[in-house]
PDB file of C-alpha atoms in Angstrom:
ATOM      1  CA  UNK Q  54       0.533  -0.409   1.984  1.00 81.00           C
ATOM      2  CA  UNK Q  55      -2.409   1.635   3.245  1.00 90.00           C
ATOM      3  CA  UNK Q  56      -5.718   1.514   1.358  1.00 95.00           C
ATOM      4  CA  UNK Q  57      -8.963   3.540   1.824  1.00 96.00           C
ATOM      5  CA  UNK Q  58     -12.278   2.124   0.803  1.00 97.00           C
ATOM      6  CA  UNK Q  59     -15.138   4.422  -0.006  1.00 97.00           C
ATOM      7  CA  UNK Q  60     -18.285   1.883  -0.416  1.00 95.00           C
ATOM      8  CA  UNK Q  61     -21.732   2.625   0.715  1.00 92.00           C
ATOM      9  CA  UNK Q  62     -22.491  -1.306   0.790  1.00 92.00           C
ATOM     10  CA  UNK Q  63     -21.406  -2.215   3.881  1.00 91.00           C
ATOM     11  CA  UNK Q  64     -21.335  -6.095   3.368  1.00 93.00           C
ATOM     12  CA  UNK Q  65     -19.197  -5.404   0.247  1.00 93.00           C
ATOM     13  CA  UNK Q  66     -16.562  -2.777   2.099  1.00 94.00           C
ATOM     14  CA  UNK Q  67     -16.351  -5.251   5.390  1.00 94.00           C
ATOM     15  CA  UNK Q  68     -15.602  -8.134   2.959  1.00 94.00           C
ATOM     16  CA  UNK Q  69     -12.957  -6.079   0.866  1.00 95.00           C
ATOM     17  CA  UNK Q  70     -11.313  -4.922   4.199  1.00 94.00           C
ATOM     18  CA  UNK Q  71     -11.073  -8.504   5.818  1.00 94.00           C
ATOM     19  CA  UNK Q  72      -9.673  -9.863   2.361  1.00 94.00           C
ATOM     20  CA  UNK Q  73      -7.126  -6.785   2.096  1.00 94.00           C
ATOM     21  CA  UNK Q  74      -6.045  -7.080   5.700  1.00 91.00           C
ATOM     22  CA  UNK Q  75      -5.676 -10.717   5.205  1.00 88.00           C
ATOM     23  CA  UNK Q  76      -3.323  -9.947   2.342  1.00 88.00           C
ATOM     24  CA  UNK Q  77      -1.159  -7.724   4.789  1.00 85.00           C
ATOM     25  CA  UNK Q  78      -2.914  -4.277   3.508  1.00 90.00           C
ATOM     26  CA  UNK Q  79      -3.925  -1.488   6.234  1.00 89.00           C
ATOM     27  CA  UNK Q  80      -7.483  -0.606   5.613  1.00 93.00           C
ATOM     28  CA  UNK Q  81      -9.825   2.258   6.433  1.00 95.00           C
ATOM     29  CA  UNK Q  82     -13.292   2.344   5.417  1.00 96.00           C
ATOM     30  CA  UNK Q  83     -15.871   5.099   4.823  1.00 96.00           C
ATOM     31  CA  UNK Q  84     -19.466   4.611   3.809  1.00 95.00           C
ATOM     32  CA  UNK Q  85     -20.258   7.814   2.249  1.00 95.00           C
ATOM     33  CA  UNK Q  86     -18.529  10.274  -0.004  1.00 95.00           C
ATOM     34  CA  UNK Q  87     -18.310  13.216   2.732  1.00 96.00           C
ATOM     35  CA  UNK Q  88     -16.689  10.835   5.253  1.00 96.00           C
ATOM     36  CA  UNK Q  89     -14.328   9.592   2.422  1.00 95.00           C
ATOM     37  CA  UNK Q  90     -13.213  13.130   1.757  1.00 95.00           C
ATOM     38  CA  UNK Q  91     -12.312  13.564   5.452  1.00 94.00           C
ATOM     39  CA  UNK Q  92     -10.183  10.531   5.432  1.00 94.00           C
ATOM     40  CA  UNK Q  93      -8.567  11.059   2.413  1.00 92.00           C
ATOM     41  CA  UNK Q  94      -7.804  14.847   3.072  1.00 90.00           C
ATOM     42  CA  UNK Q  95      -6.366  13.850   6.702  1.00 88.00           C
ATOM     43  CA  UNK Q  96      -4.452  10.695   6.077  1.00 87.00           C
ATOM     44  CA  UNK Q  97      -1.711   9.265   3.718  1.00 86.00           C
ATOM     45  CA  UNK Q  98      -3.081   6.755   1.331  1.00 91.00           C
ATOM     46  CA  UNK Q  99      -1.609   4.568  -1.196  1.00 91.00           C
ATOM     47  CA  UNK Q 100      -4.616   3.489  -3.052  1.00 94.00           C
ATOM     48  CA  UNK Q 101      -8.376   4.614  -2.663  1.00 96.00           C
ATOM     49  CA  UNK Q 102     -11.107   2.064  -3.888  1.00 97.00           C
ATOM     50  CA  UNK Q 103     -13.957   4.317  -5.007  1.00 95.00           C
ATOM     51  CA  UNK Q 104     -17.476   3.562  -5.601  1.00 93.00           C
ATOM     52  CA  UNK Q 105     -19.436   5.987  -7.680  1.00 90.00           C
ATOM     53  CA  UNK Q 106     -22.726   5.909  -6.349  1.00 89.00           C
ATOM     54  CA  UNK Q 107     -22.363   7.216  -3.039  1.00 92.00           C
ATOM     55  CA  UNK Q 108     -24.319   9.114  -0.664  1.00 92.00           C
ATOM     56  CA  UNK Q 109     -24.017  12.736   0.386  1.00 91.00           C
ATOM     57  CA  UNK Q 110     -20.846  13.166  -2.136  1.00 93.00           C
ATOM     58  CA  UNK Q 111     -20.834  10.990  -5.241  1.00 92.00           C
ATOM     59  CA  UNK Q 112     -17.731   9.352  -6.361  1.00 91.00           C
ATOM     60  CA  UNK Q 113     -17.115  11.334  -9.344  1.00 92.00           C
ATOM     61  CA  UNK Q 114     -17.245  14.431  -7.466  1.00 93.00           C
ATOM     62  CA  UNK Q 115     -15.021  13.253  -4.662  1.00 94.00           C
ATOM     63  CA  UNK Q 116     -12.249  11.943  -7.173  1.00 93.00           C
ATOM     64  CA  UNK Q 117     -12.414  15.354  -8.491  1.00 92.00           C
ATOM     65  CA  UNK Q 118     -12.017  17.153  -5.217  1.00 92.00           C
ATOM     66  CA  UNK Q 119      -8.946  14.648  -4.257  1.00 92.00           C
ATOM     67  CA  UNK Q 120      -7.182  15.301  -7.340  1.00 90.00           C
ATOM     68  CA  UNK Q 121      -7.710  19.030  -7.212  1.00 88.00           C
ATOM     69  CA  UNK Q 122      -6.017  19.142  -3.757  1.00 81.00           C
ATOM     70  CA  UNK Q 123      -2.359  19.549  -4.305  1.00 61.00           C
ATOM     71  CA  UNK Q 124      -1.861  17.191  -1.306  1.00 67.00           C
ATOM     72  CA  UNK Q 125      -3.166  13.915  -2.765  1.00 64.00           C
ATOM     73  CA  UNK Q 126      -1.735  13.856  -6.289  1.00 68.00           C
ATOM     74  CA  UNK Q 127       0.301  10.817  -5.744  1.00 82.00           C
ATOM     75  CA  UNK Q 128      -2.735   8.625  -4.521  1.00 90.00           C
ATOM     76  CA  UNK Q 129      -4.002   6.132  -6.944  1.00 94.00           C
ATOM     77  CA  UNK Q 130      -7.786   5.720  -7.393  1.00 95.00           C
ATOM     78  CA  UNK Q 131      -9.616   2.706  -8.526  1.00 95.00           C
ATOM     79  CA  UNK Q 132     -13.152   2.900  -9.191  1.00 92.00           C
ATOM     80  CA  UNK Q 133     -15.559   0.048  -8.211  1.00 88.00           C
ATOM     81  CA  UNK Q 134     -18.937   0.505  -9.902  1.00 82.00           C
ATOM     82  CA  UNK Q 135     -21.665  -1.446 -11.290  1.00 81.00           C
ATOM     83  CA  UNK Q 136     -21.681   1.143 -14.127  1.00 69.00           C
ATOM     84  CA  UNK Q 137     -20.668  -0.544 -17.368  1.00 65.00           C
ATOM     85  CA  UNK Q 138     -21.702   2.150 -20.130  1.00 68.00           C
ATOM     86  CA  UNK Q 139     -18.595   3.171 -22.071  1.00 70.00           C
ATOM     87  CA  UNK Q 140     -19.358   6.888 -21.436  1.00 75.00           C
ATOM     88  CA  UNK Q 141     -19.616   6.205 -17.614  1.00 73.00           C
ATOM     89  CA  UNK Q 142     -16.294   4.541 -18.004  1.00 75.00           C
ATOM     90  CA  UNK Q 143     -15.026   7.798 -19.654  1.00 79.00           C
ATOM     91  CA  UNK Q 144     -16.558   9.896 -17.108  1.00 80.00           C
ATOM     92  CA  UNK Q 145     -14.753   8.077 -14.088  1.00 77.00           C
ATOM     93  CA  UNK Q 146     -11.380   8.147 -15.751  1.00 83.00           C
ATOM     94  CA  UNK Q 147     -11.675  11.573 -16.816  1.00 85.00           C
ATOM     95  CA  UNK Q 148     -12.737  12.818 -13.321  1.00 86.00           C
ATOM     96  CA  UNK Q 149      -9.023  11.486 -12.340  1.00 86.00           C
ATOM     97  CA  UNK Q 150      -9.314   7.791 -11.429  1.00 90.00           C
ATOM     98  CA  UNK Q 151      -6.459   5.753 -12.615  1.00 92.00           C
ATOM     99  CA  UNK Q 152      -8.260   2.461 -13.181  1.00 92.00           C
ATOM    100  CA  UNK Q 153     -11.776   1.124 -13.374  1.00 90.00           C
ATOM    101  CA  UNK Q 154     -13.182  -2.391 -12.208  1.00 90.00           C
ATOM    102  CA  UNK Q 155     -16.656  -3.135 -12.765  1.00 88.00           C
ATOM    103  CA  UNK Q 156     -18.870  -5.118 -10.353  1.00 87.00           C
ATOM    104  CA  UNK Q 157     -19.377  -7.964  -9.752  1.00 88.00           C
ATOM    105  CA  UNK Q 158     -15.387  -8.904 -10.067  1.00 90.00           C
ATOM    106  CA  UNK Q 159     -13.142 -11.424  -8.912  1.00 93.00           C
ATOM    107  CA  UNK Q 160     -11.145 -10.445  -5.621  1.00 94.00           C
ATOM    108  CA  UNK Q 161      -7.724 -11.794  -7.466  1.00 93.00           C
ATOM    109  CA  UNK Q 162      -8.289  -9.269 -10.170  1.00 94.00           C
ATOM    110  CA  UNK Q 163      -8.671  -6.425  -7.794  1.00 95.00           C
ATOM    111  CA  UNK Q 164      -5.372  -7.605  -5.869  1.00 94.00           C
ATOM    112  CA  UNK Q 165      -3.645  -7.567  -9.297  1.00 92.00           C
ATOM    113  CA  UNK Q 166      -4.876  -4.332 -10.348  1.00 93.00           C
ATOM    114  CA  UNK Q 167      -3.774  -2.824  -6.695  1.00 93.00           C
ATOM    115  CA  UNK Q 168      -0.291  -4.234  -7.286  1.00 89.00           C
ATOM    116  CA  UNK Q 169      -0.076  -2.818 -10.674  1.00 87.00           C
ATOM    117  CA  UNK Q 170      -1.198   0.492  -9.329  1.00 89.00           C
ATOM    118  CA  UNK Q 171       1.358   0.611  -6.397  1.00 83.00           C
ATOM    119  CA  UNK Q 172       4.246  -0.251  -9.248  1.00 79.00           C
ATOM    120  CA  UNK Q 173       3.611   2.847 -11.018  1.00 79.00           C
ATOM    121  CA  UNK Q 174       4.956   4.666  -8.107  1.00 66.00           C
ATOM    122  CA  UNK Q 175       8.289   2.872  -8.110  1.00 60.00           C
ATOM    123  CA  UNK Q 176      11.183   2.195 -10.653  1.00 55.00           C
ATOM    124  CA  UNK Q 177      10.542  -1.489 -10.067  1.00 57.00           C
ATOM    125  CA  UNK Q 178       7.851  -2.644 -12.565  1.00 58.00           C
ATOM    126  CA  UNK Q 179       7.730  -6.357 -11.038  1.00 68.00           C
ATOM    127  CA  UNK Q 180       6.143  -8.184  -8.098  1.00 77.00           C
ATOM    128  CA  UNK Q 181       9.877  -9.144  -7.088  1.00 86.00           C
ATOM    129  CA  UNK Q 182      12.241  -6.780  -5.232  1.00 86.00           C
ATOM    130  CA  UNK Q 183      15.712  -8.291  -4.928  1.00 85.00           C
ATOM    131  CA  UNK Q 184      18.868  -7.013  -3.159  1.00 85.00           C
ATOM    132  CA  UNK Q 185      22.062  -9.232  -2.558  1.00 82.00           C
ATOM    133  CA  UNK Q 186      20.602 -12.513  -1.481  1.00 84.00           C
ATOM    134  CA  UNK Q 187      17.114 -10.961  -0.153  1.00 90.00           C
ATOM    135  CA  UNK Q 188      14.090 -11.630  -2.313  1.00 92.00           C
ATOM    136  CA  UNK Q 189      10.557 -10.080  -1.685  1.00 92.00           C
ATOM    137  CA  UNK Q 190       7.835 -11.110  -3.532  1.00 91.00           C
ATOM    138  CA  UNK Q 191       4.741  -8.690  -3.010  1.00 85.00           C
ATOM    139  CA  UNK Q 192       2.363 -11.247  -4.852  1.00 84.00           C
ATOM    140  CA  UNK Q 193       3.007 -14.387  -2.803  1.00 87.00           C
ATOM    141  CA  UNK Q 194       3.880 -12.234   0.230  1.00 89.00           C
ATOM    142  CA  UNK Q 195       7.079 -14.186   0.717  1.00 92.00           C
ATOM    143  CA  UNK Q 196      10.634 -13.138   1.708  1.00 93.00           C
ATOM    144  CA  UNK Q 197      13.875 -15.050   1.098  1.00 92.00           C
ATOM    145  CA  UNK Q 198      17.306 -15.053   1.897  1.00 89.00           C
ATOM    146  CA  UNK Q 199      19.175 -17.156  -0.588  1.00 85.00           C
ATOM    147  CA  UNK Q 200      17.213 -20.322  -0.079  1.00 84.00           C
ATOM    148  CA  UNK Q 201      15.743 -19.799   3.241  1.00 91.00           C
ATOM    149  CA  UNK Q 202      12.137 -18.421   3.733  1.00 93.00           C
ATOM    150  CA  UNK Q 203      11.973 -15.744   6.397  1.00 92.00           C
ATOM    151  CA  UNK Q 204       8.841 -15.755   8.576  1.00 93.00           C
ATOM    152  CA  UNK Q 205       7.539 -12.237   8.830  1.00 93.00           C
ATOM    153  CA  UNK Q 206       4.455 -10.844  10.555  1.00 91.00           C
ATOM    154  CA  UNK Q 207       2.206  -8.791   8.138  1.00 89.00           C
ATOM    155  CA  UNK Q 208       3.511  -5.637   9.736  1.00 90.00           C
ATOM    156  CA  UNK Q 209       7.192  -6.638   9.194  1.00 93.00           C
ATOM    157  CA  UNK Q 210       6.491  -7.331   5.608  1.00 92.00           C
ATOM    158  CA  UNK Q 211       4.740  -4.171   5.022  1.00 90.00           C
ATOM    159  CA  UNK Q 212       7.774  -2.163   6.469  1.00 92.00           C
ATOM    160  CA  UNK Q 213      10.253  -4.259   4.574  1.00 93.00           C
ATOM    161  CA  UNK Q 214       8.171  -3.903   1.076  1.00 90.00           C
ATOM    162  CA  UNK Q 215       7.826  -0.058   1.693  1.00 89.00           C
ATOM    163  CA  UNK Q 216      11.406   0.496   2.488  1.00 90.00           C
ATOM    164  CA  UNK Q 217      12.642  -1.331  -0.417  1.00 88.00           C
ATOM    165  CA  UNK Q 218      10.171   0.309  -2.950  1.00 85.00           C
ATOM    166  CA  UNK Q 219      11.819   3.429  -1.575  1.00 85.00           C
ATOM    167  CA  UNK Q 220      15.597   2.603  -1.644  1.00 84.00           C
ATOM    168  CA  UNK Q 221      17.910   5.449  -0.083  1.00 85.00           C
ATOM    169  CA  UNK Q 222      15.020   7.561   0.887  1.00 88.00           C
ATOM    170  CA  UNK Q 223      14.869   8.828   4.559  1.00 90.00           C
ATOM    171  CA  UNK Q 224      11.595   7.826   5.911  1.00 90.00           C
ATOM    172  CA  UNK Q 225      10.134   8.975   8.946  1.00 90.00           C
ATOM    173  CA  UNK Q 226       8.328   6.901  11.439  1.00 89.00           C
ATOM    174  CA  UNK Q 227       5.246   8.874  11.032  1.00 87.00           C
ATOM    175  CA  UNK Q 228       5.473   8.131   7.389  1.00 87.00           C
ATOM    176  CA  UNK Q 229       5.784   4.445   7.987  1.00 90.00           C
ATOM    177  CA  UNK Q 230       3.158   4.603  10.164  1.00 87.00           C
ATOM    178  CA  UNK Q 231       0.732   6.252   7.902  1.00 83.00           C
ATOM    179  CA  UNK Q 232       1.495   3.682   5.390  1.00 85.00           C
ATOM    180  CA  UNK Q 233       1.704   0.121   7.316  1.00 87.00           C
ATOM    181  CA  UNK Q 234      -0.890   0.628   9.783  1.00 85.00           C
ATOM    182  CA  UNK Q 235      -4.320   2.105   9.848  1.00 80.00           C
ATOM    183  CA  UNK Q 236      -6.366   4.844  11.461  1.00 78.00           C
ATOM    184  CA  UNK Q 237      -6.521   3.243  14.686  1.00 76.00           C
ATOM    185  CA  UNK Q 238      -2.726   2.998  15.085  1.00 76.00           C
ATOM    186  CA  UNK Q 239      -1.204   5.464  18.078  1.00 73.00           C
ATOM    187  CA  UNK Q 240       0.951   8.007  16.444  1.00 70.00           C
ATOM    188  CA  UNK Q 241       2.907   8.300  20.020  1.00 65.00           C
ATOM    189  CA  UNK Q 242       3.621   4.602  20.407  1.00 73.00           C
ATOM    190  CA  UNK Q 243       6.916   3.054  19.726  1.00 86.00           C
ATOM    191  CA  UNK Q 244       5.329   0.445  17.430  1.00 89.00           C
ATOM    192  CA  UNK Q 245       7.370   1.472  14.340  1.00 90.00           C
ATOM    193  CA  UNK Q 246      10.738   1.081  16.465  1.00 90.00           C
ATOM    194  CA  UNK Q 247       9.461  -2.061  17.863  1.00 92.00           C
ATOM    195  CA  UNK Q 248       8.560  -3.848  14.412  1.00 93.00           C
ATOM    196  CA  UNK Q 249      11.967  -2.323  13.043  1.00 93.00           C
ATOM    197  CA  UNK Q 250      13.753  -3.998  15.593  1.00 93.00           C
ATOM    198  CA  UNK Q 251      12.102  -7.224  15.214  1.00 94.00           C
ATOM    199  CA  UNK Q 252      12.588  -7.232  11.535  1.00 93.00           C
ATOM    200  CA  UNK Q 253      16.283  -6.406  11.844  1.00 92.00           C
ATOM    201  CA  UNK Q 254      16.671  -9.334  14.271  1.00 92.00           C
ATOM    202  CA  UNK Q 255      15.168 -11.755  11.619  1.00 91.00           C
ATOM    203  CA  UNK Q 256      17.239 -10.519   8.508  1.00 89.00           C
ATOM    204  CA  UNK Q 257      20.510 -10.890  10.782  1.00 86.00           C
ATOM    205  CA  UNK Q 258      19.719 -14.341  11.878  1.00 84.00           C
ATOM    206  CA  UNK Q 259      20.667 -15.366   8.151  1.00 80.00           C
ATOM    207  CA  UNK Q 260      23.519 -13.118   7.892  1.00 81.00           C
ATOM    208  CA  UNK Q 261      25.318 -11.298  10.944  1.00 82.00           C
ATOM    209  CA  UNK Q 262      24.396  -7.438  11.415  1.00 81.00           C
ATOM    210  CA  UNK Q 263      22.387  -7.895   7.802  1.00 82.00           C
ATOM    211  CA  UNK Q 264      19.400  -6.167   9.506  1.00 84.00           C
ATOM    212  CA  UNK Q 265      21.537  -2.879  10.656  1.00 87.00           C
ATOM    213  CA  UNK Q 266      23.202  -2.661   7.223  1.00 87.00           C
ATOM    214  CA  UNK Q 267      20.304  -3.237   5.198  1.00 89.00           C
ATOM    215  CA  UNK Q 268      18.038  -0.791   7.506  1.00 91.00           C
ATOM    216  CA  UNK Q 269      19.914   2.150   8.713  1.00 90.00           C
ATOM    217  CA  UNK Q 270      18.730   4.546  11.495  1.00 90.00           C
ATOM    218  CA  UNK Q 271      19.208   8.375  10.581  1.00 90.00           C
ATOM    219  CA  UNK Q 272      19.009   9.761  13.881  1.00 89.00           C
ATOM    220  CA  UNK Q 273      16.410  12.585  14.223  1.00 87.00           C
ATOM    221  CA  UNK Q 274      15.068  11.780  11.095  1.00 89.00           C
ATOM    222  CA  UNK Q 275      14.017   8.116  10.339  1.00 90.00           C
ATOM    223  CA  UNK Q 276      15.135   5.126   8.455  1.00 93.00           C
ATOM    224  CA  UNK Q 277      16.293   4.042   5.199  1.00 90.00           C
ATOM    225  CA  UNK Q 278      16.929   0.914   2.942  1.00 90.00           C
ATOM    226  CA  UNK Q 279      20.693   1.498   2.261  1.00 81.00           C
ATOM    227  CA  UNK Q 280      20.638   1.642  -1.414  1.00 66.00           C
ATOM    228  CA  UNK Q 281      22.369   4.196  -3.600  1.00 43.00           C
ATOM    229  CA  UNK Q 282      20.494   2.680  -6.673  1.00 38.00           C
ATOM    230  CA  UNK Q 283      16.944   1.394  -7.485  1.00 39.00           C
ATOM    231  CA  UNK Q 284      16.156  -2.134  -6.468  1.00 40.00           C
ATOM    232  CA  UNK Q 285      16.751  -4.520  -9.206  1.00 40.00           C
ATOM    233  CA  UNK Q 286      14.159  -5.446 -11.461  1.00 37.00           C
ATOM    234  CA  UNK Q 287      12.929  -8.730 -12.102  1.00 40.00           C
ATOM    235  CA  UNK Q 288      10.950 -10.213 -14.948  1.00 36.00           C
ATOM    236  CA  UNK Q 289       7.646 -11.753 -14.121  1.00 34.00           C
ATOM    237  CA  UNK Q 290       7.315 -15.401 -14.485  1.00 32.00           C
TER     238      UNK Q 290
END
């Protein structure tokens, strides 16, 4: 999944980006509100981490601008701020934010809140996705085929997770590139196809032709996870 950090404290934004990338997220950074708007308006993000006290364009105004744009209604906005007065929290949420996290915060709590926001866009309300013998856990970042752990790169995991979260949808390479890679990805490269082929090989290692059967190519359009119904829900343990 792809995240935009809009935060003028550069040490904090770099630390957040490093931690999120380590967890497998694609991350872009803006250090002021105007740049944040330019990135949000031209790219497709799953979550925006938004500070309120920003130069040039404050976080409340930026949040309102994003919500007023018909192209960005489905992005989740999590405000990160040192403000703690109830009226300020109310202002942030009323401006269009989906969640609010006060500084300083524990990084693991931020991760949990991001996962919770991402589950809102899916019929699956657990960190676990399961189909046949295949299980993906977005919290532990592990994928299992029956009792065998599948070793995936971060990008392979991101592709598999995104496809499984959108069962039956035909998803273009451009859309996968938008959500699994950051702003530096080359849209003209074959990187999505290369990673899809690698992912298929790893799945098929555990069951012949599983990769081709699970991840289907729709000629001229993209790829889809071959499910006619939503992924099974798993209870949290």
